[in-house]
Amino acid sequence: MGDIRESPNRMWHYHSQGLTKPISALPPPHVNVVCGKVRRKLTLRVECQTFDSLAIESKNAETAVLMLQSPEEEVLAKACDALYRFARKGDENKLKLLGLGALESLSKLISHEDKIVRRNATMVCGIMAANNDVRKLIQKLDILPSLIARLAPEEEVVIHEFATLCLAHMAVEYTSKARIFELNGLENLIRLLGSPDPDVKKNSVECIYLLAQDFQSRCAICEHNAVPALLELLTSDYPLIQLLSLKALCSISCEAECRLALKDNQALDHLIKILEAKELNDLHVEALLIIANCLEDVDAVQLLLQSGGLRKILTFAEMSPLPDIQRNAAKAITKSAHSAENRKFFHEQDAEKTLVNLLLTENDGVKVAALQAISVMCANAASKDVFNKHGIPQMINLLSKDSADVREAATFALANLTADCPINASAVAEADGIEALINLMSDKKDEVISNACTVLISMATQESLRLIMLAHGVMQAVVVPLQSPNNLVLSKVALTVAALACNVDARTEFRNAGGLAHLVKLLHSNHDEVRRNACWAIAVCANDDLTAAELYRLGAFNILQEINLSTRRQNTFSKLAENKMLDNNLSLKYNQKGYLSYSNLINDGFYDHGQIKPEAKLPSLEELSKQELNQNRAVILVNTQFPEPAVSSPLPLEEKSEPNPGRSPSSQSRSASREKGSINAQSPVDEKQDTHTGRSPSLSRSGLKDRTPRLVAAKMGGSIERSQLHDFSWELHIGELKYELKCNVIPIGKIKKGIFYHRALLFKAIADRLGIGCCLIRADYGRAWNEVKLLDVSPQKGTRGQPETFIVDLMHQPGHLMKHGSAEADNYQHI
């Protein structure tokens, strides 16, 4: 930035505080005070009517400070002059004068009635205010009102110069800014922008720029119509004034009202001309920042579009060799593209091409700014298509850069590009982006991990991409960030697990990598989003028996129960996760709920442990098989050699329909045997029983009565009259089986004498394999029953009525159907 040049009629000097000029020569004074350069020696010559000239010499500044107490105006003026010259030599001298108490006297003299005293005192305050300690005392002494008073039109130019200089120094502090605004100093400063003196202009515009950092002042600047005066300063001969004016305009252009004033005063035309002038390249950065703010308004973008200015800005950004220019141009696009209409205008001007080209620069700051602009432009569908063909490979390459800021911006841009856009997600995979994204799971920057997870989640919606991710070990990779202390990372990673764990292989890999334990820990999180997404991930992971069992072992079920009891901690997925764990661990569900629905199909390995205390944990089958014999209720195990249960909808059984023929099971031996650590169950049905044929059979009431219920009853000791129940010695039989097997776990096929809960469990196990929809419900005192739904088909026009629920009698009249809610059914359900 160039300095203010010498004027033909006045000499200008430069120093660290701004622009100054020597004091105009004064008439021969009665008192002359000269500050020595080396010895700081003060020489005093006094002339008076009663004495001859008297010379006083001093080697320090104390004398000049003491002279500030003189009642004589000439002495005061010359003392201030000496102090000004002394203070301007350096910060050390300013602090010395501060320590001598000069400022307390000067604070009064800047309002002195004599204009020379007033002028010189103001000059000393202006030069001393460059020091931070001096500014603190100025604020404490509340000198600002006197300084602002010196801005009055009747004051001379030199006073204006140093008063504005002092205010510019003071405006660095927030408290002083507020005080200047309170004292209406802004209005005076704006008026002085039209001063004929360049130093006054420079100090005034600098002070306005500093005040404009505050929202309240920015609005007031526009209200006082300062925009035309600031724009006029852009034509100044002094680069420093031009720069400060641009900085002030940049600050006020943050406000919509001020941007309107800029548009009304054709500010954009002035700024474009500055960009086009190569000799003003030191102003290009600030000019672009103002344009960036103006481009937030659709009207401004339209004006530039019509004048060709928008294309000029894009070309200027692409061709400029200066990184700051390119970065600010990209920032301008970013700000403007938050508007949908502006994104359309930029797309029409091929802004995407400019941004992609900026990714090829060597400067990381330019890359980050371009990526941020791309992220915003992605909200336009047409722009997404452009970046699909040109841009995604470049972004993938940036994922391995050393700069964390570049990696963060690149992953964020890819996250926006792939959101709800399968084509772009596929393009990322084609550009070898999957491996690069998975590698970022161990990145040191949390935002990078979070953004990379967002991309993976978008890609996981396509099964083909999901399989590629699994092949690259994504399930092991996500275990690392699951241990992050950052809640944003934990939330995103849990969501990633939920998106990827859609098949058994993925869940198995995640389980084997130890991911479930870290996922369960997240259920304790006090962060709502983390806890919610962890519940979601657990709901997905619990979709197979082995993973659901492991989650239960890790304590997930108990934690979920606690969460669902809390109105504050429960969420959309906490109940779902609990139910998923139960639906894929039917032994646990029956133990906890005492109920299995039509869709809960019993598989091999199901065991009925009976009820346990709410705070207790259900032992695993392996643990139960290793326990010593005890007096507790026997655990009943279902384990067959038959096909798994039919996966069919729990449709009601149709009335007056015949069962489909089945095929006979293999005649191989299914006798139960027990080796150390393993249990095999005898088949629950004999060789004459039908098995699942791959279709959902429909049974009539008579078919249901004549076949399966009677088979179950016969297997479990036949029908028992209600009055004979007490003579039915099933407890002794179960005890004998436990002793025979030397185990508390009994395969259901070994039981020859079974009560309600044995028979209901056997009926459910067989019905599930035959495709017969039924429920299993347990009550107290060994009671349990099965419910089925039947549809009555009307003989007229073959219409169907509403399905009705019936309870199947398996004890007293095997096969007899009792309508749910009837007295007969109630009698069966209770003793």
Short mmCIF file of C-alpha atoms in Angstrom, two decimals, residues 25-364:
data_model
loop_
_atom_site.label_atom_id
_atom_site.label_comp_id
_atom_site.label_asym_id
_atom_site.label_seq_id
_atom_site.Cartn_x
_atom_site.Cartn_y
_atom_site.Cartn_z
CA ALA A 25 5.31 28.48 12.40
CA LEU A 26 4.11 30.82 15.09
CA PRO A 27 5.08 34.45 15.77
CA PRO A 28 8.20 34.87 17.93
CA PRO A 29 7.00 33.72 21.35
CA HIS A 30 7.76 35.18 24.72
CA VAL A 31 8.59 31.64 25.88
CA ASN A 32 10.46 29.10 23.76
CA VAL A 33 10.73 25.44 24.87
CA VAL A 34 12.97 23.10 22.88
CA CYS A 35 13.25 19.33 23.49
CA GLY A 36 16.81 18.08 23.02
CA LYS A 37 17.11 15.02 20.80
CA VAL A 38 19.78 13.26 22.83
CA ARG A 39 19.74 14.65 26.32
CA ARG A 40 16.05 15.62 26.30
CA LYS A 41 17.26 18.94 27.63
CA LEU A 42 14.74 21.72 28.13
CA THR A 43 15.91 25.29 27.60
CA LEU A 44 13.69 28.04 29.00
CA ARG A 45 14.08 31.72 28.14
CA VAL A 46 11.71 34.10 29.93
CA GLU A 47 11.21 37.73 28.98
CA CYS A 48 9.17 40.03 31.19
CA GLN A 49 8.82 43.73 31.81
CA THR A 50 10.60 43.79 35.14
CA PHE A 51 13.49 41.40 34.45
CA ASP A 52 15.99 40.90 31.74
CA SER A 53 15.96 37.64 29.79
CA LEU A 54 16.44 34.66 32.13
CA ALA A 55 17.62 31.29 30.72
CA ILE A 56 16.63 28.07 32.56
CA GLU A 57 18.04 24.72 31.43
CA SER A 58 16.62 21.30 32.45
CA LYS A 59 17.71 17.77 31.55
CA ASN A 60 14.22 16.12 31.90
CA ALA A 61 10.57 16.58 30.86
CA GLU A 62 9.23 17.23 34.35
CA THR A 63 9.65 20.95 33.87
CA ALA A 64 7.46 21.01 30.75
CA VAL A 65 4.80 18.97 32.54
CA LEU A 66 4.88 21.41 35.48
CA MET A 67 4.45 24.26 33.05
CA LEU A 68 1.04 22.78 32.12
CA GLN A 69 -0.18 24.26 35.42
CA SER A 70 0.80 27.80 34.37
CA PRO A 71 -1.94 30.41 34.12
CA GLU A 72 -0.20 32.01 31.14
CA GLU A 73 -1.54 30.92 27.77
CA GLU A 74 1.79 31.38 25.99
CA VAL A 75 3.55 29.16 28.52
CA LEU A 76 0.84 26.52 28.15
CA ALA A 77 1.03 26.61 24.36
CA LYS A 78 4.80 26.24 24.29
CA ALA A 79 4.78 23.51 26.95
CA CYS A 80 2.26 21.50 24.89
CA ASP A 81 4.38 22.06 21.78
CA ALA A 82 7.45 20.69 23.55
CA LEU A 83 5.53 17.72 24.94
CA TYR A 84 4.17 16.91 21.46
CA ARG A 85 7.67 16.83 20.02
CA PHE A 86 8.89 14.76 22.93
CA ALA A 87 6.01 12.24 22.76
CA ARG A 88 6.22 11.63 19.03
CA LYS A 89 9.74 10.24 19.33
CA GLY A 90 8.60 6.91 20.73
CA ASP A 91 6.48 4.84 23.06
CA GLU A 92 8.96 5.17 25.89
CA ASN A 93 8.50 8.93 25.94
CA LYS A 94 4.72 8.58 25.90
CA LEU A 95 4.89 6.33 28.96
CA LYS A 96 7.22 8.78 30.70
CA LEU A 97 4.75 11.60 30.21
CA LEU A 98 1.95 9.34 31.39
CA GLY A 99 3.89 8.64 34.57
CA LEU A 100 4.49 12.35 35.14
CA GLY A 101 0.74 13.00 35.10
CA ALA A 102 0.75 15.03 31.88
CA LEU A 103 -2.52 13.56 30.66
CA GLU A 104 -4.55 14.84 33.61
CA SER A 105 -3.53 18.42 32.78
CA LEU A 106 -3.90 17.92 29.01
CA SER A 107 -7.45 16.60 29.47
CA LYS A 108 -8.43 20.07 30.70
CA LEU A 109 -6.37 22.02 28.20
CA ILE A 110 -8.02 20.45 25.13
CA SER A 111 -11.07 22.53 26.05
CA HIS A 112 -9.07 25.68 26.83
CA GLU A 113 -10.52 28.95 25.57
CA ASP A 114 -7.31 29.84 23.77
CA LYS A 115 -7.28 28.14 20.39
CA ILE A 116 -3.49 27.69 20.30
CA VAL A 117 -3.45 26.01 23.71
CA ARG A 118 -6.46 23.96 22.69
CA ARG A 119 -4.78 22.96 19.43
CA ASN A 120 -1.43 22.00 20.96
CA ALA A 121 -3.02 20.07 23.83
CA THR A 122 -5.15 18.13 21.35
CA MET A 123 -2.03 17.32 19.35
CA VAL A 124 -0.32 15.83 22.42
CA CYS A 125 -3.39 13.73 23.28
CA GLY A 126 -3.65 12.53 19.68
CA ILE A 127 -0.04 11.40 19.52
CA MET A 128 -0.03 9.84 23.01
CA ALA A 129 -3.23 7.81 22.39
CA ALA A 130 -1.21 5.37 20.30
CA ASN A 131 -0.16 3.80 23.61
CA ASN A 132 -2.50 1.27 25.22
CA ASP A 133 -1.94 2.50 28.79
CA VAL A 134 -2.65 6.05 27.69
CA ARG A 135 -5.93 4.93 26.12
CA LYS A 136 -6.98 3.31 29.38
CA LEU A 137 -6.44 6.57 31.25
CA ILE A 138 -8.21 8.61 28.56
CA GLN A 139 -11.20 6.34 29.01
CA LYS A 140 -11.00 6.62 32.80
CA LEU A 141 -10.74 10.41 32.70
CA ASP A 142 -13.63 10.49 30.19
CA ILE A 143 -11.83 12.81 27.79
CA LEU A 144 -13.90 11.61 24.81
CA PRO A 145 -16.64 14.28 25.18
CA SER A 146 -13.98 17.03 24.94
CA LEU A 147 -12.35 15.36 21.93
CA ILE A 148 -15.66 15.03 20.09
CA ALA A 149 -16.38 18.70 20.83
CA ARG A 150 -13.17 19.53 18.98
CA LEU A 151 -14.74 18.14 15.78
CA ALA A 152 -17.02 21.18 15.50
CA PRO A 153 -16.86 22.99 12.13
CA GLU A 154 -15.47 26.17 13.71
CA GLU A 155 -12.34 24.42 14.96
CA GLU A 156 -9.21 24.66 12.83
CA VAL A 157 -8.01 21.81 10.62
CA VAL A 158 -5.08 20.81 12.84
CA ILE A 159 -7.44 20.28 15.79
CA HIS A 160 -9.68 18.17 13.55
CA GLU A 161 -6.67 16.16 12.51
CA PHE A 162 -5.43 15.25 15.98
CA ALA A 163 -8.86 14.91 17.56
CA THR A 164 -9.82 12.37 14.88
CA LEU A 165 -6.43 10.69 15.31
CA CYS A 166 -7.08 10.29 19.03
CA LEU A 167 -10.60 8.96 18.38
CA ALA A 168 -9.25 6.49 15.82
CA HIS A 169 -6.84 5.15 18.44
CA MET A 170 -9.61 4.98 21.04
CA ALA A 171 -12.06 3.22 18.69
CA VAL A 172 -9.94 0.09 18.89
CA GLU A 173 -11.59 -0.68 22.26
CA TYR A 174 -15.21 -1.82 22.41
CA THR A 175 -16.06 0.37 25.42
CA SER A 176 -14.72 3.46 23.69
CA LYS A 177 -16.69 2.61 20.52
CA ALA A 178 -19.88 2.57 22.52
CA ARG A 179 -18.98 5.86 24.22
CA ILE A 180 -18.21 7.58 20.89
CA PHE A 181 -21.52 6.36 19.50
CA GLU A 182 -23.35 7.53 22.62
CA LEU A 183 -21.83 11.02 22.27
CA ASN A 184 -22.96 11.31 18.61
CA GLY A 185 -19.36 11.33 17.48
CA LEU A 186 -20.27 9.34 14.37
CA GLU A 187 -22.20 12.21 12.80
CA ASN A 188 -19.21 14.55 13.16
CA LEU A 189 -16.83 11.95 11.76
CA ILE A 190 -19.01 11.43 8.69
CA ARG A 191 -19.11 15.17 8.10
CA LEU A 192 -15.32 15.33 8.24
CA LEU A 193 -15.04 12.80 5.40
CA GLY A 194 -15.53 15.86 3.19
CA SER A 195 -12.68 17.77 4.83
CA PRO A 196 -10.15 19.34 2.44
CA ASP A 197 -7.36 17.95 4.63
CA PRO A 198 -6.30 14.37 3.72
CA ASP A 199 -5.11 13.64 7.27
CA VAL A 200 -8.53 14.50 8.64
CA LYS A 201 -10.11 12.27 5.98
CA LYS A 202 -7.75 9.42 6.77
CA ASN A 203 -8.33 9.58 10.54
CA SER A 204 -12.09 10.01 10.18
CA VAL A 205 -12.56 7.10 7.78
CA GLU A 206 -10.32 4.89 9.94
CA CYS A 207 -12.41 5.70 13.00
CA ILE A 208 -15.61 5.02 11.06
CA TYR A 209 -14.20 1.68 9.91
CA LEU A 210 -13.43 0.70 13.50
CA LEU A 211 -16.85 1.83 14.73
CA ALA A 212 -18.49 -0.16 11.93
CA GLN A 213 -17.41 -3.37 13.62
CA ASP A 214 -20.44 -2.88 15.85
CA PHE A 215 -23.93 -3.61 14.50
CA GLN A 216 -25.47 -0.48 16.01
CA SER A 217 -22.88 1.77 14.43
CA ARG A 218 -23.21 0.11 11.01
CA CYS A 219 -26.89 0.95 10.85
CA ALA A 220 -26.25 4.51 12.06
CA ILE A 221 -23.59 5.03 9.35
CA CYS A 222 -26.16 4.24 6.69
CA GLU A 223 -28.81 6.38 8.36
CA HIS A 224 -26.43 9.37 8.25
CA ASN A 225 -25.97 8.85 4.51
CA ALA A 226 -22.25 8.08 4.74
CA VAL A 227 -22.18 5.78 1.69
CA PRO A 228 -21.77 8.57 -0.94
CA ALA A 229 -18.92 10.14 1.04
CA LEU A 230 -17.18 6.78 1.46
CA LEU A 231 -17.53 6.01 -2.25
CA GLU A 232 -16.11 9.45 -3.05
CA LEU A 233 -12.97 8.57 -1.10
CA LEU A 234 -12.32 5.71 -3.54
CA THR A 235 -11.12 8.36 -5.99
CA SER A 236 -8.63 9.80 -3.48
CA ASP A 237 -5.02 10.31 -4.51
CA TYR A 238 -3.93 8.52 -1.36
CA PRO A 239 -4.03 4.69 -1.39
CA LEU A 240 -4.34 4.50 2.39
CA ILE A 241 -7.54 6.53 2.30
CA GLN A 242 -8.87 4.34 -0.52
CA LEU A 243 -8.10 1.19 1.46
CA LEU A 244 -9.69 2.43 4.67
CA SER A 245 -12.76 3.52 2.76
CA LEU A 246 -13.09 0.04 1.24
CA LYS A 247 -12.69 -1.54 4.68
CA ALA A 248 -15.45 0.68 6.07
CA LEU A 249 -17.72 -0.16 3.12
CA CYS A 250 -17.00 -3.84 3.61
CA SER A 251 -18.13 -3.65 7.24
CA ILE A 252 -21.35 -1.76 6.59
CA SER A 253 -22.21 -3.96 3.58
CA CYS A 254 -22.99 -6.72 6.06
CA GLU A 255 -26.35 -4.99 6.62
CA ALA A 256 -29.14 -5.30 4.05
CA GLU A 257 -30.10 -1.63 4.43
CA CYS A 258 -26.54 -0.53 3.70
CA ARG A 259 -26.33 -2.84 0.69
CA LEU A 260 -29.42 -1.13 -0.67
CA ALA A 261 -27.66 2.22 -0.26
CA LEU A 262 -24.62 0.83 -2.06
CA LYS A 263 -26.80 -0.34 -4.94
CA ASP A 264 -28.56 3.02 -5.16
CA ASN A 265 -25.20 4.76 -5.38
CA GLN A 266 -23.89 2.42 -8.11
CA ALA A 267 -21.23 1.04 -5.77
CA LEU A 268 -20.92 -2.20 -7.74
CA ASP A 269 -19.83 -0.27 -10.83
CA HIS A 270 -17.10 1.46 -8.83
CA LEU A 271 -15.93 -1.87 -7.43
CA ILE A 272 -15.86 -3.60 -10.83
CA LYS A 273 -13.74 -0.72 -12.17
CA ILE A 274 -11.31 -1.21 -9.31
CA LEU A 275 -11.04 -4.91 -10.18
CA GLU A 276 -10.39 -4.07 -13.80
CA ALA A 277 -7.61 -1.61 -12.93
CA LYS A 278 -4.37 -3.60 -12.60
CA GLU A 279 -2.60 -0.66 -10.96
CA LEU A 280 -5.12 -0.89 -8.09
CA ASN A 281 -4.35 -4.54 -7.36
CA ASP A 282 -3.67 -3.64 -3.73
CA LEU A 283 -7.38 -2.83 -3.41
CA HIS A 284 -8.76 -5.90 -5.19
CA VAL A 285 -9.08 -8.07 -2.09
CA GLU A 286 -11.19 -5.56 -0.17
CA ALA A 287 -13.27 -4.77 -3.26
CA LEU A 288 -14.11 -8.44 -3.66
CA LEU A 289 -15.16 -8.71 -0.02
CA ILE A 290 -17.69 -5.92 -0.52
CA ILE A 291 -18.96 -7.59 -3.70
CA ALA A 292 -19.28 -10.83 -1.75
CA ASN A 293 -21.58 -9.14 0.75
CA CYS A 294 -23.59 -7.42 -1.97
CA LEU A 295 -24.08 -10.69 -3.83
CA GLU A 296 -26.24 -11.95 -0.96
CA ASP A 297 -29.04 -9.84 -2.48
CA VAL A 298 -30.75 -11.20 -5.57
CA ASP A 299 -31.16 -7.69 -6.99
CA ALA A 300 -27.42 -7.10 -6.88
CA VAL A 301 -26.74 -10.39 -8.65
CA GLN A 302 -29.25 -9.50 -11.34
CA LEU A 303 -27.60 -6.11 -11.85
CA LEU A 304 -24.21 -7.73 -12.25
CA LEU A 305 -25.68 -10.35 -14.54
CA GLN A 306 -27.21 -7.71 -16.79
CA SER A 307 -24.05 -5.59 -16.87
CA GLY A 308 -21.76 -8.55 -17.46
CA GLY A 309 -20.13 -7.96 -14.10
CA LEU A 310 -20.89 -11.45 -12.82
CA ARG A 311 -18.98 -13.07 -15.65
CA LYS A 312 -16.11 -10.62 -15.08
CA ILE A 313 -15.91 -11.60 -11.42
CA LEU A 314 -15.75 -15.33 -12.27
CA THR A 315 -13.13 -14.78 -14.96
CA PHE A 316 -11.18 -12.50 -12.67
CA ALA A 317 -11.17 -15.17 -9.95
CA GLU A 318 -10.08 -17.91 -12.30
CA MET A 319 -7.30 -15.91 -13.98
CA SER A 320 -5.91 -14.02 -10.99
CA PRO A 321 -2.48 -15.18 -9.80
CA LEU A 322 -3.15 -13.89 -6.30
CA PRO A 323 -4.48 -16.51 -3.82
CA ASP A 324 -6.27 -13.87 -1.75
CA ILE A 325 -8.22 -12.76 -4.80
CA GLN A 326 -9.20 -16.31 -5.69
CA ARG A 327 -10.18 -17.11 -2.13
CA ASN A 328 -12.36 -14.02 -1.75
CA ALA A 329 -14.01 -14.65 -5.11
CA ALA A 330 -14.94 -18.15 -3.97
CA LYS A 331 -16.22 -16.69 -0.71
CA ALA A 332 -18.34 -14.26 -2.69
CA ILE A 333 -19.97 -17.18 -4.52
CA THR A 334 -20.49 -18.99 -1.21
CA LYS A 335 -22.33 -16.07 0.35
CA SER A 336 -24.44 -15.39 -2.69
CA ALA A 337 -25.31 -19.03 -3.43
CA HIS A 338 -27.28 -19.39 -0.22
CA SER A 339 -30.15 -17.98 -2.30
CA ALA A 340 -31.79 -20.46 -4.69
CA GLU A 341 -32.26 -17.77 -7.32
CA ASN A 342 -28.64 -16.72 -7.09
CA ARG A 343 -27.52 -20.34 -7.49
CA LYS A 344 -29.49 -20.41 -10.72
CA PHE A 345 -27.71 -17.27 -11.96
CA PHE A 346 -24.29 -18.66 -11.10
CA HIS A 347 -25.11 -21.93 -12.83
CA GLU A 348 -26.01 -20.01 -15.97
CA GLN A 349 -22.57 -18.36 -15.84
CA ASP A 350 -20.75 -21.72 -15.46
CA ALA A 351 -19.62 -20.92 -11.93
CA GLU A 352 -19.10 -24.65 -11.36
CA LYS A 353 -16.27 -24.68 -13.90
CA THR A 354 -14.54 -21.80 -12.13
CA LEU A 355 -14.80 -23.53 -8.75
CA VAL A 356 -13.47 -26.84 -10.05
CA ASN A 357 -10.51 -25.04 -11.63
CA LEU A 358 -9.78 -23.37 -8.30
CA LEU A 359 -9.38 -26.86 -6.78
CA LEU A 360 -6.29 -27.27 -8.96
CA THR A 361 -4.42 -24.36 -7.34
CA GLU A 362 -1.54 -24.94 -4.95
CA ASN A 363 -2.95 -22.74 -2.19
CA ASP A 364 -4.89 -24.65 0.48
#
